[in-house]
């Protein structure tokens, strides 16, 4: 089906009023009224004298406060009684973090202890033009980010802080999602095609038959699939006239969400800050993992003319200068000093700086990253090789396993089947039964990602009987993510030659005690869940904070967010968990070839 005509419609500029009226009321002096007798009260004259004394004292105090405020005395700040306990010294430093995700955007402000002091979240429209298609409005990605910044900073100032205390901003973003725009006007030429989109299946099949296809993964770390950005670009070049015209004219700009956000937040074509960090650029299939630069062998394979397309410059994930600064809004002039793809940011936020560290983020999808050190490891077991981060020194690489459907299956049960009124109720529903009742839910709504990479499977529920209840299906839906995580973990151990000792977790589904215990039982190692689970945003803050000097080094970061978490220990015998997993694998291959 042909795509609908895309017309760029930028939102109207609107700046919320962020002024906060702060007032201080001086404490009233105490007084003792002593009458001439035990039963007598104060005389009128005594009351008059007291009121006059109070009025004079209050007037003197207010006059002194005004003098201090006008003199701008260092460290002086007037706050309300409700706010004083939230205020640090005015010299305290903070880092802002933009977290642009698949279904919402957020802005969080962290103190130097890694605690979020203020935050705001905005959901945006999900566009599904056809089966398997998933798009976002590029303008809404930007406006949701700027709106979150304004609202979060408003809350920040209401707590007695100043925007000037935010020393830098970091960005983390959904990866692979692809944006194209006119390099001269800055206007998007089509909706952003989201990482989950599978419309390029026929293109992928053609590419796999092309000579040299088997050499690509050794260069870029990614297998050919609908997942990387390049296949989305090729689809637009083939099906969207505006995109093809810009390409022919040499004005086509192509980038992942990080490049689009940095470009627009800096003011668009006026400043033309057009950069991308390696954790994002490595998801396009254009970047060589070893050189961290665009590879002509890769670009030529896809038959893209390098002279006709503008690609963002690949820069370090943490840097003082290259990302520019916010051009407008309440934080205008504040520098952007860090950028990481969301899963890399979560690894950094979990302090996975040492080889052998691993984390799993249970979000819309599910992503397991395993730090392999300063040399990329090309998987032979269905995993991706990617850049974890590039700060000072050498880049650090990771093995990655991606699950397309995780938290989104919970929304599916809620919105499509009416299983519960809110996604938070999934845990309660799953706990209403003792086990899955023999039900297996293969959540392959648009195929299965790592380590299977099966694109001709669709969502299938097996094992239903007359005994099956909603709780069994809910539990099976939750277990599907845990099964796929186990499959990825086993592949990682085969590729790396090392057994993982523990798994750090975060993301929405990690809030479920049942889900985390199930995960722990299936992989038979401890699962470590931190108290503060905004680790993706924290990772972006770390990247920016290291660049501007708010934090000195990894050793300092490792001390952050270490208290108050939970550690889940395996309770199920390994034989029982293996039996459950084998049944899952049987279900997966039963569904293969359905499309």
XYZ file of C-alpha atoms in Angstrom:
595
model
C 0.000 0.000 0.000
C 1.290 3.429 -0.915
C 2.108 5.798 1.918
C -0.194 8.699 2.632
C 1.024 12.116 1.526
C 3.114 13.656 4.295
C 2.853 17.373 4.964
C 5.093 18.985 7.546
C 3.033 21.016 10.004
C 5.221 22.523 12.693
C 3.463 23.228 15.990
C 2.692 26.779 16.986
C 5.261 28.222 19.336
C 4.022 28.522 22.867
C 6.028 29.292 25.929
C 4.392 28.403 29.242
C 4.691 30.960 31.963
C 7.431 29.612 34.189
C 7.581 32.511 36.640
C 7.099 31.361 40.192
C 6.126 33.873 42.863
C 8.205 33.195 45.949
C 7.343 34.872 49.231
C 8.822 34.713 52.693
C 6.980 35.486 55.877
C 9.025 36.281 58.938
C 8.383 34.296 62.117
C 6.354 36.220 64.683
C 8.123 37.111 67.936
C 6.696 35.411 70.984
C 5.304 37.443 73.907
C 4.086 36.665 77.379
C 1.056 38.551 78.746
C 0.952 38.612 82.507
C -2.103 40.096 84.200
C -2.390 41.508 87.690
C -4.489 38.551 88.791
C -4.918 34.860 88.006
C -8.252 35.372 86.297
C -7.650 38.705 84.624
C -6.734 39.003 80.890
C -4.550 41.522 79.086
C -5.655 45.123 79.055
C -6.494 46.920 75.806
C -3.280 48.905 76.111
C -1.219 45.725 76.401
C -2.866 44.266 73.301
C -2.269 47.505 71.398
C 1.401 47.597 72.453
C 1.904 43.977 71.393
C 0.355 44.466 67.966
C 2.438 47.586 67.421
C 5.588 45.698 68.413
C 4.772 42.852 66.032
C 4.065 45.247 63.165
C 7.319 47.147 63.721
C 9.382 43.937 63.971
C 7.839 42.520 60.809
C 8.386 45.784 58.925
C 12.052 45.883 59.957
C 12.564 42.257 58.916
C 10.900 42.752 55.534
C 13.013 45.860 54.951
C 16.153 43.883 55.721
C 15.094 41.053 53.416
C 14.523 43.551 50.614
C 17.973 45.041 51.182
C 19.606 41.630 50.971
C 17.640 40.667 47.877
C 18.510 43.930 46.088
C 22.156 43.546 47.073
C 22.058 40.021 45.623
C 23.893 38.663 48.593
C 25.724 35.425 47.656
C 23.716 32.320 48.507
C 20.661 34.355 49.590
C 17.326 32.998 48.480
C 13.775 33.507 49.711
C 11.650 30.373 49.682
C 8.294 29.383 51.073
C 7.948 27.384 54.268
C 6.939 24.334 52.230
C 9.984 24.576 50.005
C 12.851 25.243 52.341
C 13.471 21.608 53.191
C 13.821 20.747 49.475
C 16.427 23.398 48.734
C 20.117 22.656 48.547
C 22.666 25.424 48.784
C 22.439 27.717 45.783
C 25.863 26.504 44.709
C 24.535 22.948 44.182
C 24.925 21.589 40.668
C 22.415 19.604 38.649
C 22.295 17.807 35.307
C 19.268 17.621 33.010
C 18.437 14.474 31.033
C 16.198 14.249 27.970
C 14.729 10.744 27.666
C 12.997 10.473 24.302
C 11.340 7.056 24.165
C 9.015 5.092 21.921
C 5.749 6.177 23.536
C 6.690 9.256 25.550
C 9.308 11.928 26.157
C 10.614 12.967 29.562
C 12.965 15.468 31.128
C 14.566 14.720 34.483
C 16.824 16.893 36.625
C 19.355 14.968 38.748
C 21.425 16.138 41.682
C 25.023 15.004 42.181
C 23.811 11.980 44.177
C 21.960 10.749 41.087
C 18.540 11.506 42.554
C 15.798 12.963 40.317
C 14.756 16.303 41.843
C 12.138 17.229 39.224
C 10.730 15.575 36.120
C 7.931 15.731 33.588
C 6.598 13.246 31.051
C 4.486 13.687 27.913
C 3.062 10.940 25.740
C 2.700 11.508 22.017
C 0.680 10.011 19.181
C 1.495 6.556 17.844
C 0.739 6.298 14.120
C -0.096 2.909 12.566
C -1.039 3.529 8.899
C -1.008 -0.178 7.967
C -0.345 -3.557 9.524
C 3.305 -3.723 10.601
C 3.809 0.024 10.110
C 4.698 2.303 13.018
C 5.399 6.033 12.711
C 5.920 9.186 14.796
C 5.442 12.834 13.890
C 9.004 14.288 13.878
C 7.741 17.665 15.073
C 5.930 16.049 17.988
C 9.120 14.306 19.071
C 10.718 17.738 19.444
C 7.721 19.559 20.929
C 7.192 16.842 23.538
C 10.832 17.205 24.597
C 10.722 21.004 24.831
C 7.392 20.843 26.670
C 8.870 18.443 29.224
C 11.868 20.733 29.735
C 9.634 23.722 30.447
C 7.417 21.858 32.910
C 10.230 20.065 34.739
C 12.191 23.290 35.168
C 9.030 24.953 36.480
C 8.834 22.295 39.203
C 12.557 22.708 39.812
C 12.226 26.447 40.405
C 9.206 25.919 42.642
C 11.510 23.934 44.911
C 13.727 26.967 45.303
C 16.359 26.236 42.682
C 17.537 28.318 39.734
C 17.738 27.111 36.100
C 21.342 28.348 36.098
C 22.184 25.495 38.484
C 21.566 23.009 35.643
C 25.100 22.787 34.268
C 24.486 20.626 31.202
C 21.928 18.446 29.460
C 22.300 14.861 28.258
C 20.129 13.078 25.700
C 19.036 9.466 25.479
C 16.700 8.293 22.758
C 14.934 5.444 21.024
C 17.349 3.946 18.510
C 16.963 2.865 14.854
C 13.895 5.105 14.494
C 14.659 7.045 11.330
C 14.046 10.687 10.437
C 14.664 12.343 7.066
C 14.509 16.071 6.425
C 15.510 18.785 3.981
C 18.988 19.996 4.901
C 18.237 23.528 3.683
C 14.854 24.137 5.332
C 15.045 21.722 8.266
C 11.553 20.412 7.460
C 10.890 16.670 7.802
C 10.022 14.918 4.553
C 8.100 12.014 6.069
C 7.030 10.716 9.441
C 9.741 9.086 11.533
C 9.689 5.340 10.902
C 9.916 3.606 14.279
C 12.347 0.819 15.150
C 9.497 -1.712 15.467
C 8.286 -1.066 11.897
C 8.472 -4.082 9.547
C 7.334 -2.618 6.220
C 10.781 -3.184 4.684
C 10.529 -6.996 4.759
C 10.577 -7.356 0.976
C 13.584 -5.030 0.751
C 15.411 -7.141 3.338
C 14.748 -10.319 1.364
C 16.196 -8.706 -1.765
C 19.251 -7.461 0.139
C 19.946 -10.895 1.615
C 20.154 -12.305 -1.912
C 22.668 -9.643 -2.983
C 26.363 -10.544 -3.309
C 28.330 -9.553 -0.215
C 25.370 -9.700 2.169
C 27.146 -12.276 4.307
C 30.054 -9.860 4.916
C 28.031 -6.995 6.407
C 27.707 -8.121 10.010
C 31.476 -8.473 10.411
C 31.810 -4.768 9.541
C 28.847 -3.177 11.306
C 27.773 -5.763 13.881
C 24.163 -5.997 12.690
C 22.449 -8.686 10.606
C 20.173 -7.691 7.769
C 16.639 -7.233 9.084
C 13.862 -4.664 9.247
C 15.404 -3.416 12.509
C 18.331 -1.160 11.397
C 17.739 2.334 10.051
C 19.085 1.693 6.560
C 16.164 -0.481 5.443
C 13.723 2.228 6.530
C 15.682 4.784 4.500
C 15.660 2.534 1.430
C 11.888 2.105 1.729
C 11.382 5.887 1.815
C 13.672 6.416 -1.177
C 11.559 3.915 -3.081
C 8.070 4.962 -1.964
C 8.086 8.625 -0.876
C 8.490 11.115 -3.775
C 9.580 14.000 -1.499
C 12.400 11.909 -0.092
C 13.564 10.749 -3.515
C 13.454 14.332 -4.845
C 15.569 15.633 -1.957
C 18.036 12.798 -2.529
C 18.301 13.625 -6.222
C 18.787 17.316 -5.356
C 21.445 16.551 -2.751
C 19.434 18.046 0.131
C 18.375 14.848 1.919
C 19.449 14.702 5.577
C 19.202 11.305 7.258
C 19.605 10.525 10.926
C 18.414 8.690 13.985
C 16.378 10.468 16.665
C 19.440 11.787 18.496
C 20.662 13.608 15.383
C 17.188 15.070 14.753
C 16.791 16.293 18.336
C 20.251 17.868 18.544
C 19.715 19.537 15.171
C 16.328 21.030 16.124
C 17.168 21.912 19.734
C 20.138 23.920 18.458
C 17.873 25.898 16.119
C 17.834 23.795 12.943
C 19.517 25.008 9.740
C 20.593 28.298 11.327
C 23.191 26.509 13.472
C 23.247 23.207 11.555
C 24.574 21.148 14.466
C 24.337 17.755 12.775
C 25.999 15.015 14.835
C 25.362 11.520 16.174
C 27.102 9.435 18.810
C 28.438 5.918 18.017
C 25.820 4.099 20.104
C 23.202 5.520 17.725
C 25.202 5.628 14.486
C 26.075 1.950 14.930
C 22.373 1.142 14.467
C 22.192 2.426 10.887
C 24.381 -0.270 9.196
C 26.465 2.541 7.697
C 29.112 2.727 10.473
C 32.183 0.519 10.761
C 32.484 -0.775 14.330
C 36.285 -0.626 14.325
C 36.801 2.839 12.818
C 33.632 4.474 14.232
C 33.179 6.146 10.866
C 31.010 5.613 7.815
C 32.214 2.713 5.700
C 32.055 2.978 1.920
C 31.803 -0.802 1.579
C 28.603 -0.731 3.612
C 27.156 2.332 1.900
C 27.969 0.977 -1.561
C 26.311 -2.357 -0.760
C 23.022 -0.534 -0.208
C 23.576 1.422 -3.450
C 23.331 4.778 -1.707
C 25.194 7.648 -3.371
C 27.192 9.278 -0.574
C 27.335 12.572 -2.484
C 23.529 12.877 -2.467
C 22.842 12.364 1.218
C 23.817 14.286 4.351
C 24.927 12.033 7.210
C 25.594 13.319 10.744
C 29.185 13.556 11.922
C 29.964 10.756 14.384
C 31.288 12.188 17.662
C 32.006 10.981 21.202
C 29.097 10.187 23.521
C 30.371 12.673 26.116
C 31.831 15.992 24.965
C 31.821 19.649 26.016
C 31.423 21.262 22.605
C 30.182 19.107 19.732
C 26.483 18.905 20.683
C 25.908 22.668 20.863
C 23.362 24.230 23.207
C 19.613 24.658 23.627
C 18.589 27.590 21.437
C 15.290 28.551 23.068
C 13.177 28.069 26.165
C 13.835 28.325 29.869
C 17.231 26.602 29.490
C 18.363 28.583 26.433
C 22.143 28.608 26.290
C 22.575 25.463 28.398
C 24.982 23.124 26.640
C 24.164 19.609 25.516
C 27.183 17.551 26.584
C 26.148 13.924 26.293
C 24.213 11.616 24.004
C 23.549 7.875 24.174
C 21.077 5.484 22.601
C 18.588 4.368 25.219
C 20.009 0.911 25.857
C 23.578 2.147 26.077
C 22.372 4.846 28.467
C 20.769 2.199 30.669
C 24.034 0.226 30.777
C 25.894 3.394 31.792
C 23.169 4.258 34.325
C 23.571 0.784 35.843
C 27.323 1.499 36.048
C 28.125 -1.399 33.714
C 31.630 -0.078 33.064
C 33.499 -3.367 33.545
C 33.691 -6.178 30.951
C 31.222 -8.891 31.911
C 28.625 -6.456 33.258
C 25.118 -6.901 31.871
C 21.766 -5.190 32.156
C 18.272 -5.816 30.876
C 15.760 -3.020 30.329
C 12.106 -4.069 30.362
C 10.388 -1.300 28.438
C 8.137 -1.281 25.368
C 10.641 -3.760 24.033
C 13.310 -5.521 26.027
C 17.051 -5.093 25.577
C 19.929 -6.970 27.151
C 23.411 -5.434 26.843
C 26.623 -7.198 27.835
C 29.868 -5.215 28.140
C 32.624 -7.008 26.159
C 35.332 -4.360 26.605
C 37.397 -2.396 24.087
C 37.214 -4.920 21.207
C 33.961 -5.698 19.376
C 32.752 -9.305 19.486
C 30.865 -10.352 16.361
C 28.154 -12.792 17.350
C 27.673 -16.191 15.775
C 24.576 -16.917 17.859
C 22.007 -14.380 16.680
C 23.086 -11.329 18.677
C 24.075 -7.820 17.661
C 27.473 -6.227 18.176
C 27.219 -2.558 19.035
C 28.970 0.373 20.654
C 28.117 0.631 24.334
C 29.568 4.135 24.768
C 32.515 6.308 23.768
C 33.726 8.686 26.459
C 37.391 9.614 26.896
C 39.910 7.033 25.743
C 38.799 4.041 23.693
C 35.222 3.114 22.803
C 33.573 0.292 24.734
C 31.570 -2.381 22.914
C 28.678 -4.644 23.823
C 26.747 -7.664 22.699
C 23.041 -6.974 22.502
C 19.904 -9.006 22.377
C 16.683 -7.220 21.439
C 13.117 -8.325 22.126
C 10.519 -6.519 20.019
C 7.552 -6.979 22.374
C 7.818 -6.726 26.154
C 5.819 -4.069 28.003
C 3.765 -3.456 24.867
C 2.056 -6.847 25.268
C 0.645 -5.602 28.576
C -0.933 -2.619 26.814
C -2.179 -5.015 24.131
C -4.031 -7.114 26.704
C -5.464 -3.957 28.249
C -6.445 -2.024 25.115
C -7.339 -4.825 22.692
C -8.732 -7.522 24.982
C -9.874 -5.457 27.972
C -8.099 -7.727 30.447
C -7.595 -4.936 32.991
C -8.314 -1.257 33.471
C -4.673 -0.214 33.795
C -1.341 -1.775 32.912
C -0.365 -1.727 36.601
C -3.031 -4.393 37.244
C -1.191 -7.015 35.157
C 0.784 -8.237 38.145
C -2.366 -8.666 40.234
C -4.053 -10.577 37.407
C -1.028 -12.829 36.826
C -0.791 -13.581 40.549
C -4.450 -14.637 40.659
C -3.347 -18.057 39.327
C -0.622 -20.403 40.593
C 1.059 -20.873 37.207
C 0.437 -20.365 33.485
C -1.991 -23.295 33.301
C -0.087 -24.737 30.349
C -0.490 -21.559 28.273
C 2.411 -20.237 26.197
C 2.109 -16.791 24.580
C 4.522 -16.280 21.672
C 4.497 -12.476 21.443
C 5.730 -12.280 17.857
C 3.352 -9.527 16.750
C 5.824 -8.421 14.062
C 8.227 -11.355 14.154
C 10.798 -12.301 16.765
C 14.118 -10.518 17.276
C 17.228 -11.944 18.974
C 18.358 -14.605 19.032
C 15.735 -16.086 16.702
C 15.367 -13.422 13.972
C 12.196 -15.001 12.621
C 10.116 -12.551 10.579
C 7.355 -14.965 9.514
C 5.910 -15.614 12.964
C 2.976 -13.732 14.472
C 1.500 -13.470 17.948
C 0.169 -16.875 18.999
C -1.348 -18.244 22.215
C -0.921 -21.996 22.605
C -2.177 -24.462 25.212
C -5.630 -22.961 25.739
C -8.188 -25.309 27.315
C -11.592 -24.918 28.936
C -9.685 -24.391 32.174
C -7.800 -21.323 30.858
C -8.531 -18.010 32.593
C -7.430 -14.424 32.016
C -4.778 -14.824 34.689
C -3.121 -17.674 32.789
C -2.861 -15.583 29.629
C -1.573 -12.584 31.591
C 1.049 -14.730 33.276
C 2.077 -16.292 29.959
C 2.409 -12.819 28.410
C 4.749 -11.766 31.208
C 6.724 -15.002 30.974
C 7.300 -14.521 27.224
C 9.739 -11.698 27.919
C 11.537 -13.808 30.529
C 11.887 -16.753 28.131
C 13.348 -14.571 25.392
C 15.747 -12.994 27.898
C 16.996 -16.475 28.819
C 17.507 -17.325 25.134
C 19.546 -14.141 24.652
C 21.590 -14.747 27.792
C 22.513 -18.254 26.671
C 23.625 -16.865 23.292
C 25.750 -14.221 25.038
C 27.487 -16.832 27.136
C 28.285 -18.837 23.991
C 29.650 -15.782 22.152
C 31.704 -14.461 25.064
C 32.800 -17.795 26.489
C 31.910 -16.580 29.972
C 28.981 -17.273 32.275
C 27.153 -14.231 33.581
C 27.152 -13.974 37.374
C 24.257 -11.551 37.907
C 21.862 -9.430 35.856
C 21.030 -5.763 36.537
C 17.469 -4.803 35.587
C 15.379 -1.681 35.075
C 12.355 -0.493 33.107
C 8.627 -0.630 33.778
C 8.183 -4.408 33.947
C 11.007 -4.688 36.480
C 8.590 -3.184 39.026
C 6.759 -6.520 39.051
C 7.981 -8.821 41.820
C 6.464 -11.804 40.016
C 8.138 -10.965 36.719
C 11.566 -10.501 38.306
C 11.318 -13.698 40.355
C 10.243 -15.584 37.225
C 13.199 -14.112 35.357
C 15.559 -15.055 38.159
C 14.234 -18.631 38.275
C 14.600 -19.091 34.516
C 18.202 -17.829 34.253
C 19.292 -19.312 37.616
C 21.421 -16.313 38.667
C 20.659 -13.338 40.945
C 18.713 -10.411 39.495
C 19.712 -7.003 40.853
C 17.104 -4.208 40.805
C 18.244 -0.751 42.017
C 16.052 1.462 44.182
C 16.140 4.360 41.707
C 15.162 2.775 38.388
C 15.398 5.799 36.093
C 18.712 4.385 34.943
C 18.307 5.244 31.257
C 17.935 8.945 31.999
C 20.637 8.666 34.659
C 23.028 7.289 32.037
C 22.437 10.340 29.835
C 23.028 12.546 32.873
C 26.280 10.691 33.604
C 27.495 11.312 30.034
C 26.812 15.050 30.291
C 28.018 15.313 33.889
C 31.378 13.716 33.116
C 31.904 16.162 30.249
C 31.206 19.260 32.344
C 33.000 18.043 35.465
C 30.032 17.559 37.794
C 31.380 14.015 38.245
C 35.072 13.200 37.940
C 35.292 9.561 36.894
C 33.684 6.117 36.856
C 34.783 5.421 40.425
C 32.669 8.344 41.620
C 29.694 7.196 39.540
C 29.887 3.649 40.933
C 28.990 4.992 44.388
C 25.666 6.380 43.128
C 22.322 4.540 43.523
C 23.782 1.621 45.488
C 21.486 1.571 48.539
C 17.927 0.323 48.945
C 17.590 -1.942 45.912
C 16.372 -5.547 45.751
C 18.230 -8.736 44.848
C 16.152 -11.697 43.640
C 17.633 -15.157 44.220
C 16.688 -18.304 42.234
C 14.063 -20.487 43.917
C 13.223 -22.927 41.114
C 15.365 -26.028 40.427
C 17.328 -25.744 37.173
C 15.660 -28.868 35.786
C 12.205 -27.322 36.206
C 13.212 -24.030 34.599
C 14.815 -25.881 31.667
C 11.591 -27.827 31.126
C 9.605 -24.568 30.988
C 12.086 -23.029 28.570
C 12.101 -26.073 26.266
C 8.313 -25.848 26.026
C 8.647 -22.167 25.048
C 11.133 -23.029 22.281
C 8.816 -25.740 20.981
C 6.022 -23.153 20.808
C 8.244 -20.679 18.928
C 9.130 -23.120 16.180
C 5.542 -24.361 15.995
C 4.546 -20.809 14.983
C 7.304 -20.374 12.399
C 6.192 -19.963 8.789
C 2.757 -18.672 9.677
C 3.048 -15.623 7.359
